[in-house]
Amino acid sequence: MKYLLFLTIVFQSSITAFAQAKGDSILIQKVYLISREDSLGDILVNVLITGKTLKLITRDEVLFGRGVQTFDGGNGFLFGNVVLGKPPSFVILNENPRKNFDVILNTSVHTTFAIDNGVVKKNMLNQVRSKGSSRRISWSAYQAPPLAVPVNYYSTRKWNKFDTKIISGLFNGVLALDRLRWISQDDLSKAQVGELSETSIGALRALRFGIVGTINFKNPWIYTIYLTNNSFDRGYDAKNDNGLKLYDLRIDIPLPKKITLSVGKQKEPISMERLMSLVFLPIQERQAAADAFLPIRNYGVVFNGNTLQGRGTWGVGAFKNFVDSDTSFSATPTQFTGRITGLPLLSADESNLLHVGLGLRYSTAGLPLIGKVDAEFFQAPTFIKVKVPNSDYLFTYDLELYWRKGPFLVGGEYIGNRIATPTTGDLRPDGFNVTGAWTITGEMRKYRRRSGIFDPVPVSRPVGLGGYGALELVCRYSDINLSTSSTEGGRMRTYSVGANWWLSSKALFGANYRLINLQELDLTGQSTGLNFRLMLILE
């Protein structure tokens, strides 16, 4: 096809979309947006045009009043140029031109509606009687926009994408810049961790780039290759250098019964907070316990799939990170990790769900895995230090509980450990967090049934396309305790509030405020800080 169709799909909770519908508003119900690729499928939507400007495209029912001319699209096929906030130019055809090219050759016969630069040129659609006297337009839905699944749904000619018969791929990346400012610090905190104002600086928080694509067998294999600077992520296995390193090197192989085998450097299947990308979490940094007790990446194999008729996931893997370590294969600890999740509550429209999960990890350890804990700012120094001797084994368990209803998300995780040591007995450090998020613009994080995690906030009305982006307010309490019966490692409690303003799906400006209470022996120091983040995403 010669035309390129640009689309922004809008979805909101049941609130007013426009305060007043004008007499020249046109609502076209039930038309298909034509995909450029058969594999993506066509999408049945409703289209609203007000004052010669495209105001809304949504898969959900639009409630209309007497001030709106409403027409039945008759499941026709929309073909043309559509940009939210701009005058539209498109036609509606009574057959799919991708399946029957004669429709293009004889458009005068097959066109039921035509609009050029916001001006209607032809309209053979049947008008629909108003459902009420209200002159207010609203819509209700919690479906994520299709744009969030295949990025740039309608364009296959992206400069950063390539397709061949054997292999295809998409280059993408993330750039994030942070500016940390410590606001206050009492004398006890200064005695514990030193002067924090010295770390009130700006820094490159994340630089990640790579390629994701398919090897085109009959059942395609998916490959993932990423490089990053070491500031992109944190964990007990992070190193303090800023050079580029291999971040992901993974191949996903489809097996019978919808099982996937993943081989290479990847995340271990444990903890939703760890499995979700850092740049899409509600709070800018993960809870301290996740960074202290769980690794960033590991080399190994993972089998995963779905269960409970699509309402549950499972994953098991074996890992051995001898590639990045200074030890031999035989001397490197081996890890066995597994995770199961389920949805005991799921409404018919999937706007209301309860997620539960359990993750287990066993390591033949022998290395001091937990040595220090940083505050939940990227530039923050170490707040807690503890010396963990060589151990016989390390057993970690992770409990997940999240409830999402529309734009609201509440939940958290508990991470417990049992470290068997030959000298001091068992050590049991642990930590947990409780997080709340509210997208006040109405968008809802989609839940991925395949992997048991949440998507980032979708942006219904991007800045520059007739909207103000998506705004999410967040809060969190986290607690990590490294003190045990035989060690006095300290305890850190962190209270966080913040806001994430997604200007579009590719640009974010956010701010996080934290109050940190650090307890060592019987003394508690307090500090507060504020971090700003600017993030740009290439997809």
PDB file of N, CA and C in Angstrom, residues 50-107:
ATOM      1  N   THR A  50     -14.294  16.368  15.500  1.00  0.00           N
ATOM      2  CA  THR A  50     -14.958  17.563  15.996  1.00  0.00           C
ATOM      3  C   THR A  50     -14.295  18.794  15.394  1.00  0.00           C
ATOM      4  N   GLY A  51     -15.100  19.634  14.756  1.00  0.00           N
ATOM      5  CA  GLY A  51     -14.552  20.854  14.182  1.00  0.00           C
ATOM      6  C   GLY A  51     -13.453  20.601  13.172  1.00  0.00           C
ATOM      7  N   LYS A  52     -13.627  19.608  12.314  1.00  0.00           N
ATOM      8  CA  LYS A  52     -12.672  19.233  11.269  1.00  0.00           C
ATOM      9  C   LYS A  52     -11.375  18.656  11.820  1.00  0.00           C
ATOM     10  N   THR A  53     -11.365  18.286  13.099  1.00  0.00           N
ATOM     11  CA  THR A  53     -10.161  17.756  13.745  1.00  0.00           C
ATOM     12  C   THR A  53     -10.450  16.375  14.310  1.00  0.00           C
ATOM     13  N   LEU A  54      -9.521  15.467  14.115  1.00  0.00           N
ATOM     14  CA  LEU A  54      -9.666  14.131  14.689  1.00  0.00           C
ATOM     15  C   LEU A  54      -9.439  14.208  16.199  1.00  0.00           C
ATOM     16  N   LYS A  55     -10.452  13.852  16.983  1.00  0.00           N
ATOM     17  CA  LYS A  55     -10.380  13.966  18.436  1.00  0.00           C
ATOM     18  C   LYS A  55     -10.157  12.636  19.139  1.00  0.00           C
ATOM     19  N   LEU A  56     -10.635  11.546  18.563  1.00  0.00           N
ATOM     20  CA  LEU A  56     -10.620  10.295  19.314  1.00  0.00           C
ATOM     21  C   LEU A  56     -10.719   9.101  18.378  1.00  0.00           C
ATOM     22  N   ILE A  57      -9.891   8.097  18.637  1.00  0.00           N
ATOM     23  CA  ILE A  57     -10.032   6.776  18.020  1.00  0.00           C
ATOM     24  C   ILE A  57      -9.935   5.770  19.150  1.00  0.00           C
ATOM     25  N   THR A  58     -10.947   4.935  19.315  1.00  0.00           N
ATOM     26  CA  THR A  58     -10.941   3.992  20.422  1.00  0.00           C
ATOM     27  C   THR A  58     -11.627   2.697  20.027  1.00  0.00           C
ATOM     28  N   ARG A  59     -11.186   1.609  20.635  1.00  0.00           N
ATOM     29  CA  ARG A  59     -11.838   0.318  20.421  1.00  0.00           C
ATOM     30  C   ARG A  59     -13.111   0.179  21.255  1.00  0.00           C
ATOM     31  N   ASP A  60     -13.397   1.159  22.095  1.00  0.00           N
ATOM     32  CA  ASP A  60     -14.471   1.028  23.071  1.00  0.00           C
ATOM     33  C   ASP A  60     -15.673   1.883  22.704  1.00  0.00           C
ATOM     34  N   GLU A  61     -16.804   1.529  23.280  1.00  0.00           N
ATOM     35  CA  GLU A  61     -18.042   2.223  22.969  1.00  0.00           C
ATOM     36  C   GLU A  61     -17.967   3.673  23.408  1.00  0.00           C
ATOM     37  N   VAL A  62     -18.405   4.576  22.538  1.00  0.00           N
ATOM     38  CA  VAL A  62     -18.443   6.006  22.847  1.00  0.00           C
ATOM     39  C   VAL A  62     -19.895   6.402  23.092  1.00  0.00           C
ATOM     40  N   LEU A  63     -20.153   7.006  24.244  1.00  0.00           N
ATOM     41  CA  LEU A  63     -21.499   7.474  24.572  1.00  0.00           C
ATOM     42  C   LEU A  63     -21.692   8.848  23.931  1.00  0.00           C
ATOM     43  N   PHE A  64     -22.776   9.028  23.175  1.00  0.00           N
ATOM     44  CA  PHE A  64     -22.949  10.263  22.419  1.00  0.00           C
ATOM     45  C   PHE A  64     -24.302  10.886  22.728  1.00  0.00           C
ATOM     46  N   GLY A  65     -24.408  12.175  22.480  1.00  0.00           N
ATOM     47  CA  GLY A  65     -25.651  12.903  22.726  1.00  0.00           C
ATOM     48  C   GLY A  65     -26.193  13.515  21.445  1.00  0.00           C
ATOM     49  N   ARG A  66     -27.160  14.417  21.607  1.00  0.00           N
ATOM     50  CA  ARG A  66     -27.857  14.999  20.451  1.00  0.00           C
ATOM     51  C   ARG A  66     -26.957  15.916  19.634  1.00  0.00           C
ATOM     52  N   GLY A  67     -25.911  16.402  20.223  1.00  0.00           N
ATOM     53  CA  GLY A  67     -25.035  17.319  19.493  1.00  0.00           C
ATOM     54  C   GLY A  67     -24.053  16.627  18.587  1.00  0.00           C
ATOM     55  N   VAL A  68     -24.174  15.336  18.419  1.00  0.00           N
ATOM     56  CA  VAL A  68     -23.214  14.578  17.617  1.00  0.00           C
ATOM     57  C   VAL A  68     -23.944  13.834  16.507  1.00  0.00           C
ATOM     58  N   GLN A  69     -23.493  14.016  15.265  1.00  0.00           N
ATOM     59  CA  GLN A  69     -24.003  13.217  14.155  1.00  0.00           C
ATOM     60  C   GLN A  69     -23.295  11.871  14.183  1.00  0.00           C
ATOM     61  N   THR A  70     -24.065  10.815  14.368  1.00  0.00           N
ATOM     62  CA  THR A  70     -23.490   9.489  14.558  1.00  0.00           C
ATOM     63  C   THR A  70     -23.883   8.583  13.406  1.00  0.00           C
ATOM     64  N   PHE A  71     -22.882   7.863  12.877  1.00  0.00           N
ATOM     65  CA  PHE A  71     -23.115   7.015  11.711  1.00  0.00           C
ATOM     66  C   PHE A  71     -22.571   5.616  11.984  1.00  0.00           C
ATOM     67  N   ASP A  72     -23.245   4.631  11.399  1.00  0.00           N
ATOM     68  CA  ASP A  72     -22.821   3.239  11.494  1.00  0.00           C
ATOM     69  C   ASP A  72     -21.813   2.947  10.382  1.00  0.00           C
ATOM     70  N   GLY A  73     -20.575   2.636  10.764  1.00  0.00           N
ATOM     71  CA  GLY A  73     -19.540   2.373   9.773  1.00  0.00           C
ATOM     72  C   GLY A  73     -19.715   1.064   9.041  1.00  0.00           C
ATOM     73  N   GLY A  74     -20.629   0.208   9.524  1.00  0.00           N
ATOM     74  CA  GLY A  74     -20.936  -1.032   8.831  1.00  0.00           C
ATOM     75  C   GLY A  74     -19.763  -1.986   8.707  1.00  0.00           C
ATOM     76  N   ASN A  75     -18.854  -1.942   9.682  1.00  0.00           N
ATOM     77  CA  ASN A  75     -17.656  -2.800   9.647  1.00  0.00           C
ATOM     78  C   ASN A  75     -16.841  -2.589   8.373  1.00  0.00           C
ATOM     79  N   GLY A  76     -16.865  -1.318   7.895  1.00  0.00           N
ATOM     80  CA  GLY A  76     -16.053  -0.983   6.734  1.00  0.00           C
ATOM     81  C   GLY A  76     -14.582  -0.868   7.100  1.00  0.00           C
ATOM     82  N   PHE A  77     -13.754  -0.507   6.097  1.00  0.00           N
ATOM     83  CA  PHE A  77     -12.303  -0.487   6.278  1.00  0.00           C
ATOM     84  C   PHE A  77     -11.772   0.922   6.029  1.00  0.00           C
ATOM     85  N   LEU A  78     -11.203   1.505   7.078  1.00  0.00           N
ATOM     86  CA  LEU A  78     -10.677   2.864   7.011  1.00  0.00           C
ATOM     87  C   LEU A  78      -9.297   2.835   6.377  1.00  0.00           C
ATOM     88  N   PHE A  79      -9.087   3.742   5.405  1.00  0.00           N
ATOM     89  CA  PHE A  79      -7.866   3.719   4.607  1.00  0.00           C
ATOM     90  C   PHE A  79      -7.454   5.163   4.343  1.00  0.00           C
ATOM     91  N   GLY A  80      -6.291   5.601   4.873  1.00  0.00           N
ATOM     92  CA  GLY A  80      -5.852   6.964   4.635  1.00  0.00           C
ATOM     93  C   GLY A  80      -4.897   7.464   5.687  1.00  0.00           C
ATOM     94  N   ASN A  81      -4.901   8.789   5.900  1.00  0.00           N
ATOM     95  CA  ASN A  81      -3.996   9.440   6.846  1.00  0.00           C
ATOM     96  C   ASN A  81      -4.774   9.931   8.055  1.00  0.00           C
ATOM     97  N   VAL A  82      -4.406   9.445   9.220  1.00  0.00           N
ATOM     98  CA  VAL A  82      -5.116   9.775  10.453  1.00  0.00           C
ATOM     99  C   VAL A  82      -4.088  10.155  11.513  1.00  0.00           C
ATOM    100  N   VAL A  83      -4.122  11.405  11.956  1.00  0.00           N
ATOM    101  CA  VAL A  83      -3.227  11.886  13.003  1.00  0.00           C
ATOM    102  C   VAL A  83      -4.074  12.582  14.051  1.00  0.00           C
ATOM    103  N   LEU A  84      -3.991  12.136  15.293  1.00  0.00           N
ATOM    104  CA  LEU A  84      -4.798  12.713  16.357  1.00  0.00           C
ATOM    105  C   LEU A  84      -4.477  14.196  16.506  1.00  0.00           C
ATOM    106  N   GLY A  85      -5.528  15.027  16.578  1.00  0.00           N
ATOM    107  CA  GLY A  85      -5.347  16.457  16.736  1.00  0.00           C
ATOM    108  C   GLY A  85      -5.187  17.204  15.427  1.00  0.00           C
ATOM    109  N   LYS A  86      -5.241  16.493  14.290  1.00  0.00           N
ATOM    110  CA  LYS A  86      -5.080  17.102  12.973  1.00  0.00           C
ATOM    111  C   LYS A  86      -6.328  16.831  12.118  1.00  0.00           C
ATOM    112  N   PRO A  87      -6.551  17.636  11.037  1.00  0.00           N
ATOM    113  CA  PRO A  87      -7.657  17.342  10.126  1.00  0.00           C
ATOM    114  C   PRO A  87      -7.420  16.007   9.416  1.00  0.00           C
ATOM    115  N   PRO A  88      -8.363  15.085   9.477  1.00  0.00           N
ATOM    116  CA  PRO A  88      -8.152  13.766   8.881  1.00  0.00           C
ATOM    117  C   PRO A  88      -8.470  13.755   7.388  1.00  0.00           C
ATOM    118  N   SER A  89      -7.822  12.819   6.684  1.00  0.00           N
ATOM    119  CA  SER A  89      -8.120  12.569   5.277  1.00  0.00           C
ATOM    120  C   SER A  89      -8.135  11.054   5.083  1.00  0.00           C
ATOM    121  N   PHE A  90      -9.322  10.504   4.868  1.00  0.00           N
ATOM    122  CA  PHE A  90      -9.397   9.057   4.705  1.00  0.00           C
ATOM    123  C   PHE A  90     -10.688   8.687   3.980  1.00  0.00           C
ATOM    124  N   VAL A  91     -10.743   7.444   3.547  1.00  0.00           N
ATOM    125  CA  VAL A  91     -11.966   6.884   2.985  1.00  0.00           C
ATOM    126  C   VAL A  91     -12.314   5.634   3.777  1.00  0.00           C
ATOM    127  N   ILE A  92     -13.587   5.274   3.750  1.00  0.00           N
ATOM    128  CA  ILE A  92     -14.048   4.014   4.324  1.00  0.00           C
ATOM    129  C   ILE A  92     -14.556   3.160   3.173  1.00  0.00           C
ATOM    130  N   LEU A  93     -13.991   1.965   3.037  1.00  0.00           N
ATOM    131  CA  LEU A  93     -14.324   1.047   1.944  1.00  0.00           C
ATOM    132  C   LEU A  93     -15.158  -0.110   2.475  1.00  0.00           C
ATOM    133  N   ASN A  94     -16.025  -0.633   1.627  1.00  0.00           N
ATOM    134  CA  ASN A  94     -16.903  -1.718   2.080  1.00  0.00           C
ATOM    135  C   ASN A  94     -16.248  -3.088   1.994  1.00  0.00           C
ATOM    136  N   GLU A  95     -15.010  -3.158   1.471  1.00  0.00           N
ATOM    137  CA  GLU A  95     -14.241  -4.393   1.463  1.00  0.00           C
ATOM    138  C   GLU A  95     -12.793  -4.083   1.828  1.00  0.00           C
ATOM    139  N   ASN A  96     -12.091  -5.121   2.243  1.00  0.00           N
ATOM    140  CA  ASN A  96     -10.702  -4.950   2.644  1.00  0.00           C
ATOM    141  C   ASN A  96      -9.810  -4.909   1.404  1.00  0.00           C
ATOM    142  N   PRO A  97      -9.176  -3.769   1.107  1.00  0.00           N
ATOM    143  CA  PRO A  97      -8.365  -3.674  -0.115  1.00  0.00           C
ATOM    144  C   PRO A  97      -7.098  -4.520  -0.055  1.00  0.00           C
ATOM    145  N   ARG A  98      -6.685  -4.916   1.142  1.00  0.00           N
ATOM    146  CA  ARG A  98      -5.509  -5.770   1.241  1.00  0.00           C
ATOM    147  C   ARG A  98      -5.819  -7.178   0.733  1.00  0.00           C
ATOM    148  N   LYS A  99      -7.071  -7.584   0.840  1.00  0.00           N
ATOM    149  CA  LYS A  99      -7.474  -8.918   0.390  1.00  0.00           C
ATOM    150  C   LYS A  99      -8.087  -8.910  -1.022  1.00  0.00           C
ATOM    151  N   ASN A 100      -8.589  -7.755  -1.425  1.00  0.00           N
ATOM    152  CA  ASN A 100      -9.178  -7.639  -2.752  1.00  0.00           C
ATOM    153  C   ASN A 100      -8.705  -6.337  -3.386  1.00  0.00           C
ATOM    154  N   PHE A 101      -7.683  -6.418  -4.224  1.00  0.00           N
ATOM    155  CA  PHE A 101      -7.075  -5.213  -4.782  1.00  0.00           C
ATOM    156  C   PHE A 101      -8.021  -4.488  -5.738  1.00  0.00           C
ATOM    157  N   ASP A 102      -9.029  -5.171  -6.268  1.00  0.00           N
ATOM    158  CA  ASP A 102      -9.992  -4.518  -7.155  1.00  0.00           C
ATOM    159  C   ASP A 102     -10.714  -3.364  -6.461  1.00  0.00           C
ATOM    160  N   VAL A 103     -10.760  -3.390  -5.129  1.00  0.00           N
ATOM    161  CA  VAL A 103     -11.395  -2.304  -4.375  1.00  0.00           C
ATOM    162  C   VAL A 103     -10.655  -0.997  -4.634  1.00  0.00           C
ATOM    163  N   ILE A 104      -9.321  -1.051  -4.694  1.00  0.00           N
ATOM    164  CA  ILE A 104      -8.523   0.145  -4.952  1.00  0.00           C
ATOM    165  C   ILE A 104      -8.748   0.637  -6.383  1.00  0.00           C
ATOM    166  N   LEU A 105      -8.919  -0.280  -7.315  1.00  0.00           N
ATOM    167  CA  LEU A 105      -9.088   0.089  -8.718  1.00  0.00           C
ATOM    168  C   LEU A 105     -10.472   0.668  -9.007  1.00  0.00           C
ATOM    169  N   ASN A 106     -11.401   0.442  -8.102  1.00  0.00           N
ATOM    170  CA  ASN A 106     -12.770   0.914  -8.331  1.00  0.00           C
ATOM    171  C   ASN A 106     -13.322   1.515  -7.044  1.00  0.00           C
ATOM    172  N   THR A 107     -12.632   2.532  -6.546  1.00  0.00           N
ATOM    173  CA  THR A 107     -13.012   3.131  -5.259  1.00  0.00           C
ATOM    174  C   THR A 107     -14.360   3.831  -5.316  1.00  0.00           C
TER     175      THR A 107
END
